[in-house]
mmCIF file of C-alpha atoms and ligand atoms in Angstrom:
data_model
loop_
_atom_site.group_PDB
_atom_site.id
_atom_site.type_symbol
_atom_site.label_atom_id
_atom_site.label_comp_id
_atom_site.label_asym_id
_atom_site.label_seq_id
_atom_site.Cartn_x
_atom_site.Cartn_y
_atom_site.Cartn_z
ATOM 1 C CA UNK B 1 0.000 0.000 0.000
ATOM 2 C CA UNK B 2 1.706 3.640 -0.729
ATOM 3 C CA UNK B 3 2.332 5.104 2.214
ATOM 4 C CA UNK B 4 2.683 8.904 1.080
ATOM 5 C CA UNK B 5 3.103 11.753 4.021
ATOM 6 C CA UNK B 6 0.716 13.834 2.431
ATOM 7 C CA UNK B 7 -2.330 12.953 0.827
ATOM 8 C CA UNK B 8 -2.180 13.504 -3.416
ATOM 9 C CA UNK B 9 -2.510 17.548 -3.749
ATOM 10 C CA UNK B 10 -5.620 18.259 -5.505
ATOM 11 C CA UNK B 11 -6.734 21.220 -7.093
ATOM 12 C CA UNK B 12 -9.055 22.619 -4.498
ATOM 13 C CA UNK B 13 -8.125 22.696 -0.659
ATOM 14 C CA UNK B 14 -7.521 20.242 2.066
ATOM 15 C CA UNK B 15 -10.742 19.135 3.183
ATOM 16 C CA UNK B 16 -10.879 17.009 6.925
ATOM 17 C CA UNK B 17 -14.226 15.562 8.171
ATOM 18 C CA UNK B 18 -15.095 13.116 11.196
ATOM 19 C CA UNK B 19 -17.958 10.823 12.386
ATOM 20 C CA UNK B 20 -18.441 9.270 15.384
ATOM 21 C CA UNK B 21 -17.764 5.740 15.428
ATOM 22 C CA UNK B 22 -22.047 4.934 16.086
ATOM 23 C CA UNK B 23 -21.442 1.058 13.965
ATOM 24 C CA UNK B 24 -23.279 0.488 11.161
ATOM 25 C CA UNK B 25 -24.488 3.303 8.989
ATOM 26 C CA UNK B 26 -27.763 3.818 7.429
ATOM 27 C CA UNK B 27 -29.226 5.066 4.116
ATOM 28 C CA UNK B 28 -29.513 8.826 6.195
ATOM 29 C CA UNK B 29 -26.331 8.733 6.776
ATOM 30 C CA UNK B 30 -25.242 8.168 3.319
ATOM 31 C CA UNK B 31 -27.440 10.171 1.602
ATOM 32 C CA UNK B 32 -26.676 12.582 4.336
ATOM 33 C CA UNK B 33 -22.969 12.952 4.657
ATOM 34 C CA UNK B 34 -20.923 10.340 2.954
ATOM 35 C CA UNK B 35 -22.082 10.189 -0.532
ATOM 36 C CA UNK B 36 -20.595 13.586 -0.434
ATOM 37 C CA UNK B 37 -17.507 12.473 1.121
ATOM 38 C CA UNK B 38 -16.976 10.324 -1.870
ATOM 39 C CA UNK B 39 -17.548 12.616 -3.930
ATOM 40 C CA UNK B 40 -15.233 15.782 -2.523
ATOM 41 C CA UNK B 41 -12.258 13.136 -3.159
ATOM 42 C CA UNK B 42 -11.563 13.754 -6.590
ATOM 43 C CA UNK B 43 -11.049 17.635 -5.903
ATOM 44 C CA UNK B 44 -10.133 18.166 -2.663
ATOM 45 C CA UNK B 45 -7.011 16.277 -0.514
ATOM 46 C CA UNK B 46 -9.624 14.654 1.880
ATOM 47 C CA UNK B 47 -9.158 12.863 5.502
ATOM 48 C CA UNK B 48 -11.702 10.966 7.000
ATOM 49 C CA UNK B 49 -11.524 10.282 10.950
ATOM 50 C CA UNK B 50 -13.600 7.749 13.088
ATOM 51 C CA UNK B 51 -13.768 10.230 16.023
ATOM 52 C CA UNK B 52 -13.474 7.805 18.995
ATOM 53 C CA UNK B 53 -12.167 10.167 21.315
ATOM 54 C CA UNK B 54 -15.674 12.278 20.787
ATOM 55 C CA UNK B 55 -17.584 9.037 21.434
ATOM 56 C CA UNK B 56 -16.350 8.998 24.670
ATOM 57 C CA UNK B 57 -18.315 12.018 25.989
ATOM 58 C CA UNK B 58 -21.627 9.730 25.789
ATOM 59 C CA UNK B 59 -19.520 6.365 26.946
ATOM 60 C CA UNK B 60 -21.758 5.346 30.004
ATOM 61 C CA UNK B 61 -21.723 1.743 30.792
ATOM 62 C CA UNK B 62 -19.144 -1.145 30.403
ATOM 63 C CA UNK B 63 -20.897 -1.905 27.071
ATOM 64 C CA UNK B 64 -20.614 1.349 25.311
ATOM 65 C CA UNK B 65 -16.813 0.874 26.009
ATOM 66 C CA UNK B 66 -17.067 -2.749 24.109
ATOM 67 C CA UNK B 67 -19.157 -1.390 21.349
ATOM 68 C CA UNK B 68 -16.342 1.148 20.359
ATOM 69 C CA UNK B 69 -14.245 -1.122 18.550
ATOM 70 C CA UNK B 70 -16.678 -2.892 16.489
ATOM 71 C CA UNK B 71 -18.464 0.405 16.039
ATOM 72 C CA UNK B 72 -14.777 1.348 14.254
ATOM 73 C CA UNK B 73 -14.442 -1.653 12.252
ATOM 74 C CA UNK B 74 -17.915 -1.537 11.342
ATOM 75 C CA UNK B 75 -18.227 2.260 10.199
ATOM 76 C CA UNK B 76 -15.242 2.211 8.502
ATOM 77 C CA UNK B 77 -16.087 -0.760 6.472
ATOM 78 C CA UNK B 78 -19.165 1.120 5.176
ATOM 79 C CA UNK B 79 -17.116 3.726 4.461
ATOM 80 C CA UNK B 80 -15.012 1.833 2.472
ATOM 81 C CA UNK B 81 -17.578 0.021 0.592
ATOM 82 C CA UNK B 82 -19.355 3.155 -0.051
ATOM 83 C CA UNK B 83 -16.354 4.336 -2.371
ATOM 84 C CA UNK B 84 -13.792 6.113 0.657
ATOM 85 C CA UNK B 85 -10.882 5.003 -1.542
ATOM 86 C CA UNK B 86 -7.797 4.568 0.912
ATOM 87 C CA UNK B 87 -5.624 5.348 -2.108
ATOM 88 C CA UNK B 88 -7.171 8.692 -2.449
ATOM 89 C CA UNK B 89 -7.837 10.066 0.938
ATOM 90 C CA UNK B 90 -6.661 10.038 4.798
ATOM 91 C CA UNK B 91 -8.804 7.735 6.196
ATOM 92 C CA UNK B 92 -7.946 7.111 10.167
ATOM 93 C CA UNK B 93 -9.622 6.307 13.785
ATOM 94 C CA UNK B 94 -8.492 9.856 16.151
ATOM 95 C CA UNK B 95 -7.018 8.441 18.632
ATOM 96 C CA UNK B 96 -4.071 7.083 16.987
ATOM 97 C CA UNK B 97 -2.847 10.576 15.993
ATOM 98 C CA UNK B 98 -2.629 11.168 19.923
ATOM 99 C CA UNK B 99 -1.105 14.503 18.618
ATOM 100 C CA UNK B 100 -4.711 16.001 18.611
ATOM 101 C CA UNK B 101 -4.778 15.838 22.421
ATOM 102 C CA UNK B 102 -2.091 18.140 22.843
ATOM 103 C CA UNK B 103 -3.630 20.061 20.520
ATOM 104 C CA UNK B 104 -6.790 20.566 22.160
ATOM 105 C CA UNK B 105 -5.243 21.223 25.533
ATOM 106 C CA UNK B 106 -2.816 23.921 23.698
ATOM 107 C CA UNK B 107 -6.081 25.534 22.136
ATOM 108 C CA UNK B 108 -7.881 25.347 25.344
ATOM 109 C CA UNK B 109 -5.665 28.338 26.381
ATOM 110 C CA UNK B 110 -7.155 30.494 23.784
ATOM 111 C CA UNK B 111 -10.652 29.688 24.346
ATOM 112 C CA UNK B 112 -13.101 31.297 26.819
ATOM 113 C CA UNK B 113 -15.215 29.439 28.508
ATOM 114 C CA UNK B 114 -18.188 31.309 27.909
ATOM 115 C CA UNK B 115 -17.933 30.468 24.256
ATOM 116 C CA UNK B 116 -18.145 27.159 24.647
ATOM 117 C CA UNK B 117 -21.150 27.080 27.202
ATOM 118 C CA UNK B 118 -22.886 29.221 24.659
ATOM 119 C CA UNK B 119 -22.660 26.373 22.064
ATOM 120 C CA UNK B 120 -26.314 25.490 21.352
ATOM 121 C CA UNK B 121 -25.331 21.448 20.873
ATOM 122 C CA UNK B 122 -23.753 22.092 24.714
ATOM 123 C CA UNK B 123 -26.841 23.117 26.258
ATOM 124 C CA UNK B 124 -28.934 20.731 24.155
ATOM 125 C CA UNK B 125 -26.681 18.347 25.574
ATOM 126 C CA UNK B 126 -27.138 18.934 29.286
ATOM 127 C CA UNK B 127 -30.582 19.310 28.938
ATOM 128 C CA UNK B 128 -31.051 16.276 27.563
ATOM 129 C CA UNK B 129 -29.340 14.716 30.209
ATOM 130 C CA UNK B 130 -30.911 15.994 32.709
ATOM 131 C CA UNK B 131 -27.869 17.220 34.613
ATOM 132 C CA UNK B 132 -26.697 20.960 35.449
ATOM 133 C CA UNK B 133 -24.061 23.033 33.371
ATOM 134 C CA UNK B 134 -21.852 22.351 36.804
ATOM 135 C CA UNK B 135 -22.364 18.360 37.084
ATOM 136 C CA UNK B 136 -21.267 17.959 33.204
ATOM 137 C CA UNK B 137 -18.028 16.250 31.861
ATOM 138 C CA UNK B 138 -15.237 19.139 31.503
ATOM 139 C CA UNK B 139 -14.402 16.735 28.068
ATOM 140 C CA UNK B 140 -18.185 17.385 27.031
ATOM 141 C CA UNK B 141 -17.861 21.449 27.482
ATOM 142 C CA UNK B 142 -14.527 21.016 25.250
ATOM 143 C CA UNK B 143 -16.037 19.007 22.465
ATOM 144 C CA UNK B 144 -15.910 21.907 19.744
ATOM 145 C CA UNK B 145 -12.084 22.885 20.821
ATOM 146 C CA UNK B 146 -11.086 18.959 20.663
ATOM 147 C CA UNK B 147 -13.166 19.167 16.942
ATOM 148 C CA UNK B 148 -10.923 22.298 15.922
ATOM 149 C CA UNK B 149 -8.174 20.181 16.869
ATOM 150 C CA UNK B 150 -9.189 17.579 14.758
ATOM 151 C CA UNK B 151 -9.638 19.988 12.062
ATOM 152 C CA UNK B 152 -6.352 22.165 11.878
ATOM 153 C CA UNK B 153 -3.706 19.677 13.540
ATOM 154 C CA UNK B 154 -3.923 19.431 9.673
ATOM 155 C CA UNK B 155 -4.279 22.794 8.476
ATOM 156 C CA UNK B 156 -7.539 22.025 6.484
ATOM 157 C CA UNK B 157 -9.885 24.521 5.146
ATOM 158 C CA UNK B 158 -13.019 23.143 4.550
ATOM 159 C CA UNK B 159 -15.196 20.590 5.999
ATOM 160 C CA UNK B 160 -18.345 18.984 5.113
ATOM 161 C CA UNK B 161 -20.488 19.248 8.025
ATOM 162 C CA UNK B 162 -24.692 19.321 7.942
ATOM 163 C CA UNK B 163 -26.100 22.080 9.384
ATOM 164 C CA UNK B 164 -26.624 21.186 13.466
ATOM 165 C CA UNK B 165 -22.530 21.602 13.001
ATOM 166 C CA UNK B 166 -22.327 25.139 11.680
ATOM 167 C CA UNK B 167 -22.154 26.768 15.159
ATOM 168 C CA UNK B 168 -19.431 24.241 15.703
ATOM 169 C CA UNK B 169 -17.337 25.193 12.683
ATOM 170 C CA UNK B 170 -18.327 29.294 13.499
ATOM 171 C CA UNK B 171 -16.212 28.438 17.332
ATOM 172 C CA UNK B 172 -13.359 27.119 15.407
ATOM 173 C CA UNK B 173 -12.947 30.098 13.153
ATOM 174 C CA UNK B 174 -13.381 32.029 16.031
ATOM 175 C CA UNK B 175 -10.435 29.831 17.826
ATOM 176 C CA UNK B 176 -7.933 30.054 15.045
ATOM 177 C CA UNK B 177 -8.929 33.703 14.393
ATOM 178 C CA UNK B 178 -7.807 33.963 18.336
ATOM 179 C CA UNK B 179 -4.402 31.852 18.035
ATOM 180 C CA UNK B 180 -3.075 33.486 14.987
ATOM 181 C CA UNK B 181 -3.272 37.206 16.518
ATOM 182 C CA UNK B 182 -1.414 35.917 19.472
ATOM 183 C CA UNK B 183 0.600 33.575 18.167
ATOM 184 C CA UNK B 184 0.934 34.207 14.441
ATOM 185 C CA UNK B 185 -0.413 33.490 11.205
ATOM 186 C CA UNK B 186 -0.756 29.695 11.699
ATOM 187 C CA UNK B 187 -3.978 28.105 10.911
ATOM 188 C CA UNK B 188 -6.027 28.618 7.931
ATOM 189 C CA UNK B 189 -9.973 29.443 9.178
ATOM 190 C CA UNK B 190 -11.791 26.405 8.319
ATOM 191 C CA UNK B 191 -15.210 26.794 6.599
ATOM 192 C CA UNK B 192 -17.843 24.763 6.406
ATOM 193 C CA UNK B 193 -19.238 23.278 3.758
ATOM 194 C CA UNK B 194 -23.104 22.403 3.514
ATOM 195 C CA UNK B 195 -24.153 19.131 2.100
ATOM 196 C CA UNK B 196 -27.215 20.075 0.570
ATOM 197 C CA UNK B 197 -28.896 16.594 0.989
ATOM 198 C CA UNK B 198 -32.330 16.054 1.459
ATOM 199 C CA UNK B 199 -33.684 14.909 5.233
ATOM 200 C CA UNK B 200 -34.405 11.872 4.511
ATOM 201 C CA UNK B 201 -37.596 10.674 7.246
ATOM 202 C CA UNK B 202 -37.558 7.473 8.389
ATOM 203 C CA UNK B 203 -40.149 4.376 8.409
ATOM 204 C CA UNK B 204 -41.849 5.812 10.536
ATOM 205 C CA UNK B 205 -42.564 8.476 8.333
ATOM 206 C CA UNK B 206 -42.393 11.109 11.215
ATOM 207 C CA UNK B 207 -38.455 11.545 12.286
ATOM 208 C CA UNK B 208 -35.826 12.121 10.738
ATOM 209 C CA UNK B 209 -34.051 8.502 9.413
ATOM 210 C CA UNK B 210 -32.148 7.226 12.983
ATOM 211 C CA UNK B 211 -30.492 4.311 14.368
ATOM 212 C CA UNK B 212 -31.772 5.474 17.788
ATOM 213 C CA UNK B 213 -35.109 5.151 16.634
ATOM 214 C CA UNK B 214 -35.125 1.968 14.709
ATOM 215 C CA UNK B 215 -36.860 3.938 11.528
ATOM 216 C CA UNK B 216 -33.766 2.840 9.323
ATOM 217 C CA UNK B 217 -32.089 1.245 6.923
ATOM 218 C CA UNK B 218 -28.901 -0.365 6.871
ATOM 219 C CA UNK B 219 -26.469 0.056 3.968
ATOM 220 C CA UNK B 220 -24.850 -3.486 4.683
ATOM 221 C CA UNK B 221 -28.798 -5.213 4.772
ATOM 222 C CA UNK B 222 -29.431 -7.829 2.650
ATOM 223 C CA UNK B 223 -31.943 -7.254 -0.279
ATOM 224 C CA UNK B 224 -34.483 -9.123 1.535
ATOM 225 C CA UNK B 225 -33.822 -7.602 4.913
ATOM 226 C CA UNK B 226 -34.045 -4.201 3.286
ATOM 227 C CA UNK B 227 -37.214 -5.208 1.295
ATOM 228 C CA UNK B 228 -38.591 -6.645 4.561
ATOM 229 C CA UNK B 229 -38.088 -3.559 6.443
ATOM 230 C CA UNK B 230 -39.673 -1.149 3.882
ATOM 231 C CA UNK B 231 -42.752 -3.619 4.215
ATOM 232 C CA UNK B 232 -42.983 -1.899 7.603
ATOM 233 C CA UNK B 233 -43.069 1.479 6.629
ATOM 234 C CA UNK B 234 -45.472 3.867 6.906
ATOM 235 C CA UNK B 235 -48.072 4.745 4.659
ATOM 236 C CA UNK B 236 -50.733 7.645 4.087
ATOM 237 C CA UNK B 237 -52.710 7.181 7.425
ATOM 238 C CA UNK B 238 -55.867 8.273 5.750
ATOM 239 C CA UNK B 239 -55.340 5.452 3.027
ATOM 240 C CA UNK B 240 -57.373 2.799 4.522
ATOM 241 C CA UNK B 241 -58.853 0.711 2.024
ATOM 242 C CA UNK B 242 -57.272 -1.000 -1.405
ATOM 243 C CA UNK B 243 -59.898 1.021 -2.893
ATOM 244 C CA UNK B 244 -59.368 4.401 -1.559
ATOM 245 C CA UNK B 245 -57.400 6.889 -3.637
ATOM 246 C CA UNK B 246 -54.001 7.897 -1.420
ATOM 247 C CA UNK B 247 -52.194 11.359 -1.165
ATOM 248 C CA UNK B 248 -48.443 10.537 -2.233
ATOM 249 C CA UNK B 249 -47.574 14.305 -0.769
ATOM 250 C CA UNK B 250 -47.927 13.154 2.914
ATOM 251 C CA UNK B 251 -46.469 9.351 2.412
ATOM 252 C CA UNK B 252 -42.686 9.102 2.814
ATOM 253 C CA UNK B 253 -42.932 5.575 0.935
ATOM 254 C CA UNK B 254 -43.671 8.191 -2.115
ATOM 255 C CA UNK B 255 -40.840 10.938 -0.854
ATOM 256 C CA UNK B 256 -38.267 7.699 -0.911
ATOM 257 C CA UNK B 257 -39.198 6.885 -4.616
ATOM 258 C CA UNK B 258 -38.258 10.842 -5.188
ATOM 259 C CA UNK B 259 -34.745 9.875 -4.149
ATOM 260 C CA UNK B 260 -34.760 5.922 -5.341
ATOM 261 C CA UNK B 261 -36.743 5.462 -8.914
ATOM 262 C CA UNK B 262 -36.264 7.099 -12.049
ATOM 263 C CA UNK B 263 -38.567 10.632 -12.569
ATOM 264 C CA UNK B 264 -40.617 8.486 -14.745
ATOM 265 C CA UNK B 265 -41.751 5.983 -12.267
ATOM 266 C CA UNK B 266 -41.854 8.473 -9.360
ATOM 267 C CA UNK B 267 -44.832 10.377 -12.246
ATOM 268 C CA UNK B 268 -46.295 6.503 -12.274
ATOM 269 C CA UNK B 269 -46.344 6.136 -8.940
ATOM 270 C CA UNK B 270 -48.141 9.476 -8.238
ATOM 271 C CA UNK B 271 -50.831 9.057 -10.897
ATOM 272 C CA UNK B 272 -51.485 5.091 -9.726
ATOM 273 C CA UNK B 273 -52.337 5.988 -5.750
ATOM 274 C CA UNK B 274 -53.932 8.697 -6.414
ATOM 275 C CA UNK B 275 -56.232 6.916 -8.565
ATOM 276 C CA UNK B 276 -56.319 3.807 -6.452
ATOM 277 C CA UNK B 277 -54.676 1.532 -8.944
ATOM 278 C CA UNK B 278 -51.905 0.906 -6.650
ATOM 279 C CA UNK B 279 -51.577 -0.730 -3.690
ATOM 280 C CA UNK B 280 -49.106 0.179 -0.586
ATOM 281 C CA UNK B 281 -47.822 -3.078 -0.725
ATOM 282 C CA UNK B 282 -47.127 -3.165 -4.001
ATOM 283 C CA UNK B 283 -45.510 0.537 -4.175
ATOM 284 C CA UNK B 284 -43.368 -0.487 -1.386
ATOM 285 C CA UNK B 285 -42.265 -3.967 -3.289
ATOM 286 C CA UNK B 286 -41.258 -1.504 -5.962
ATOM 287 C CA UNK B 287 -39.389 1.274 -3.749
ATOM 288 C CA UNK B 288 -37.470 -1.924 -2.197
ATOM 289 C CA UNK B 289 -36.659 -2.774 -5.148
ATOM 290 C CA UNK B 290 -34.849 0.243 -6.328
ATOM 291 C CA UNK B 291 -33.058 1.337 -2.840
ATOM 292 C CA UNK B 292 -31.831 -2.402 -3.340
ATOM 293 C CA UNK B 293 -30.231 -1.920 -6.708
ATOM 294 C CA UNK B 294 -29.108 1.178 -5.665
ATOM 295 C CA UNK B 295 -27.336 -0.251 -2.604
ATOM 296 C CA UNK B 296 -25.729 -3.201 -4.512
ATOM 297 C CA UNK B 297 -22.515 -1.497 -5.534
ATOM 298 C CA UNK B 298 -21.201 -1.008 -2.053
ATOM 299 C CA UNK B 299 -22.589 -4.787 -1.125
ATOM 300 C CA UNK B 300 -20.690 -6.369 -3.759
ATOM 301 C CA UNK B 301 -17.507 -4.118 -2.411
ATOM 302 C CA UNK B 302 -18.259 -4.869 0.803
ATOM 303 C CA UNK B 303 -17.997 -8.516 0.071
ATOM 304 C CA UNK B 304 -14.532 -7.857 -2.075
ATOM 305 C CA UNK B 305 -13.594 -6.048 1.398
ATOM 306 C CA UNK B 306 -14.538 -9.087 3.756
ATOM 307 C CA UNK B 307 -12.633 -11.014 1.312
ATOM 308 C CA UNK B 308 -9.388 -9.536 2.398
ATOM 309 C CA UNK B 309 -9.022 -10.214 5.973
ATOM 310 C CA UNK B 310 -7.119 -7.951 7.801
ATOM 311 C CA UNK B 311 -7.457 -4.899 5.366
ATOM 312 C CA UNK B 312 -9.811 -2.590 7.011
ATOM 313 C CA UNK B 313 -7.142 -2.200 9.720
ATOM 314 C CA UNK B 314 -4.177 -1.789 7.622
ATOM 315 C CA UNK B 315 -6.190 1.233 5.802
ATOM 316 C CA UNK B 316 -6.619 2.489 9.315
ATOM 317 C CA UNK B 317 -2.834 1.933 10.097
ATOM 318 C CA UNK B 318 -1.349 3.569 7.144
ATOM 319 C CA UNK B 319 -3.896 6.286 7.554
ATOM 320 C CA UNK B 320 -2.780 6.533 11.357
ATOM 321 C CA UNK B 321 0.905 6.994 9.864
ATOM 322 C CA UNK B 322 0.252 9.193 6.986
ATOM 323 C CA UNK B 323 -1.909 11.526 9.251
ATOM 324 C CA UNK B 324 0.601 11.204 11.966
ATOM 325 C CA UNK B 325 3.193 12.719 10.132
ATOM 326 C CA UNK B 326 1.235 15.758 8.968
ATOM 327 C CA UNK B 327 0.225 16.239 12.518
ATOM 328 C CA UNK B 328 3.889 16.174 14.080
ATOM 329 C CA UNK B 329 5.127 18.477 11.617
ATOM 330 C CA UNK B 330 2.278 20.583 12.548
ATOM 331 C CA UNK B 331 2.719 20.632 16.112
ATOM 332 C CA UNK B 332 6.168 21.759 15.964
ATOM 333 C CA UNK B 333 5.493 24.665 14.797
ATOM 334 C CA UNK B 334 3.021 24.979 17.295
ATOM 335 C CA UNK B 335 5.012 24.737 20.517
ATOM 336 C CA UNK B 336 7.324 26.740 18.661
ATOM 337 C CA UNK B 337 5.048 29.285 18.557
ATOM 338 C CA UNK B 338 3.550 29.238 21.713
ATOM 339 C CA UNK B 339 6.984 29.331 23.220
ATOM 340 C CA UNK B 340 7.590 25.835 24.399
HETATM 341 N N1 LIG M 1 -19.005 16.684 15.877
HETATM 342 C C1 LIG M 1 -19.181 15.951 14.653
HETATM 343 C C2 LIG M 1 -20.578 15.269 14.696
HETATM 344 O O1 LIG M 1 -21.103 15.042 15.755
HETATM 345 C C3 LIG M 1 -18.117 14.921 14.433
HETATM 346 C C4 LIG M 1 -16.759 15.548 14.296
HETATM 347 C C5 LIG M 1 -15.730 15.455 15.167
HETATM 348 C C6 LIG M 1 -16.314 16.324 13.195
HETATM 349 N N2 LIG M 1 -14.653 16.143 14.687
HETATM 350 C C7 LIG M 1 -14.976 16.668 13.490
HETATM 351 C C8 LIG M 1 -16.915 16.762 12.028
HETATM 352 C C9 LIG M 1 -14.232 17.478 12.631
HETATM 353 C C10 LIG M 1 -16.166 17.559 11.164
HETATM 354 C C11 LIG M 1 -14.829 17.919 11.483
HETATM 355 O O2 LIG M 1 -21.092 14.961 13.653
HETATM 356 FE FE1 SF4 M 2 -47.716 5.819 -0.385
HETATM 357 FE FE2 SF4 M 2 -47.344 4.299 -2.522
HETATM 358 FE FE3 SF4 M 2 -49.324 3.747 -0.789
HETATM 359 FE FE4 SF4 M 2 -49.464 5.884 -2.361
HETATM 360 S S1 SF4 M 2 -49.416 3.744 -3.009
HETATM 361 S S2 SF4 M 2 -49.939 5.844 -0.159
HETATM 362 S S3 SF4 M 2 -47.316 6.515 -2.456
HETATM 363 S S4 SF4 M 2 -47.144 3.652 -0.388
#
């Protein structure tokens, strides 16, 4: 495998995005975030990190430790067999660049702490669980300087991000704004970059498509796993009868054929439910069908992947060095900086 320092310079900047290492990803999550990651890597140099270091600000019990290195393995498999091409891009799990801790503690001397309270992700945070601003994880306050670290330990300028991130990406601006008037012109301001991807809603037609929720589907489902589960979905509620005429508009079987089957059959559909010549169960037979052939590309490399024992983690290891050395040289001129 080449093990370049740098990844291949492309024409447009040096892009860095991260995911937290949840396990297997579904079609939201693809349609989402990394279809776009696949596509950013023929302009941009692009890394990819499994950020297990920010899973551990929701680590709980025993289990959620155990789940974290499947969760890796897992992830980055799907990323892989989505089209992440190791030859191409950075792809690594955070914590074995343990650079980006000293990082993050360097940055956390330039960073108020009333910026990061104000974070609107922060306070969703402890209100969701139920605890005061004072009982919370000091790591959890410092997730958005750990994420800058992430971001300019190798000096990239852009990052993919949907929107629930942009305050996140507006703090590390405002960090590396701070550093470089103290310290020196060091870091480039990161932007972020919107992925203009439609929401896609779940099964349960309501919510937006989540593992937490069990309203999803898999990338690495079978075809009949994935044809079983859109069985389940739901429907136009008013729809009751074979007979009665539906309203595609509020049925997200119908908003999944908008992403999944060809404008012509999306017009078919339409026209056949809501003139009652179409049945749910058949509509959904048909949307299964299409996510399916739309999803067998990455099975069939996910099976070329499982072929190769062993490979996911030497992607992750070369990545590991490959980012490593970026980040070293980076830090250098940090401490330098900063007088140490
Ligand atoms: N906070 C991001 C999320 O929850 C994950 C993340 C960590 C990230 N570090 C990053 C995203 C750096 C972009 C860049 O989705
Ligand atoms: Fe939805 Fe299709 Fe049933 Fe119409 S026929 S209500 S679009 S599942």
């Amino acid at each position: 495998m080449a093990l370049d320092t740098t990844p291949a310079p492309k024409s447009k900047g040096v892009i860095f995005s991260g995911m937290r290492p949840t396990g297997l990803l579904h079609l939201g999550n693809y349609m989402g975030a990394l279809q776009n990651w696949v596509e950013l890597q023929n302009e941009y140099s692009c890394i990819y990190c499994a950020v297990d270091i920010h899973a551990l600000t929701t680590v709980e019990t025993p289990q959620d430790t155990a789940d974290i290195q499947p969760n890796i393995e897992d992830m980055v498999l799907d990323w892989l067999a989505a089209g992440i091409d190791p030859e191409k891009s950075i792809v690594f799990v955070q914590s074995r660049v343990p650079e980006v801790m000293s990082l993050h503690t360097l940055l956390s001397m330039v960073t108020p702490l009333g910026w990061l309270m104000r974070v609107p992700t922060f306070k969703e945070k402890v209100r969701q669980m139920n605890e005061s601003e004072e009982s919370v994880n000091y790591g959890l306050v410092g997730y958005p300087v750990l994420q800058t670290a992430d971001i300019i330990l190798y000096k990239a300028d852009t990052v993919p991000v949907g929107q629930d991130q942009v305050p996140h990406i507006e703090l590390s601006r405002e960090i590396v704004r701070r550093f470089n008037n103290r310290y020196g012109d060091t870091f480039p301001e990161p932007q972020a970059k919107l992925t203009e991807a439609p929401l896609i809603v779940g099964l349960d037609g309501q919510n937006k498509m989540s593992k937490s929720l069990d309203n999803h589907l898999e990338l690495a489902a079978s075809p009949e796993e994935t044809a079983r589960r859109v069985a389940t979905a739901f429907t136009d509620p008013q729809r009751l009868r074979r007979n009665d005429p539906g309203r595609p508009e509020v049925c997200n079987v119908y908003s999944l054929h908008k992403l999944f089957s060809t404008p012509q059959e999306v017009a078919t559909v339409y026209e056949e439910c809501t003139t009652a010549q179409r049945g749910c169960v058949d509509c959904k037979r048909h949307l299964a069908d299409n996510i399916n052939s739309f999803l067998e590309p990455m099975r069939e490399r996910r099976r070329e992947i499982q072929g190769r024992p062993g490979y996911v983690r030497e992607v992750l290891e070369d990545g590991a060095k490959r980012a490593r050395a970026i980040a070293q040289e980076t830090m250098q001129e940090v401490f330098q900086k900063m007088g140490l």
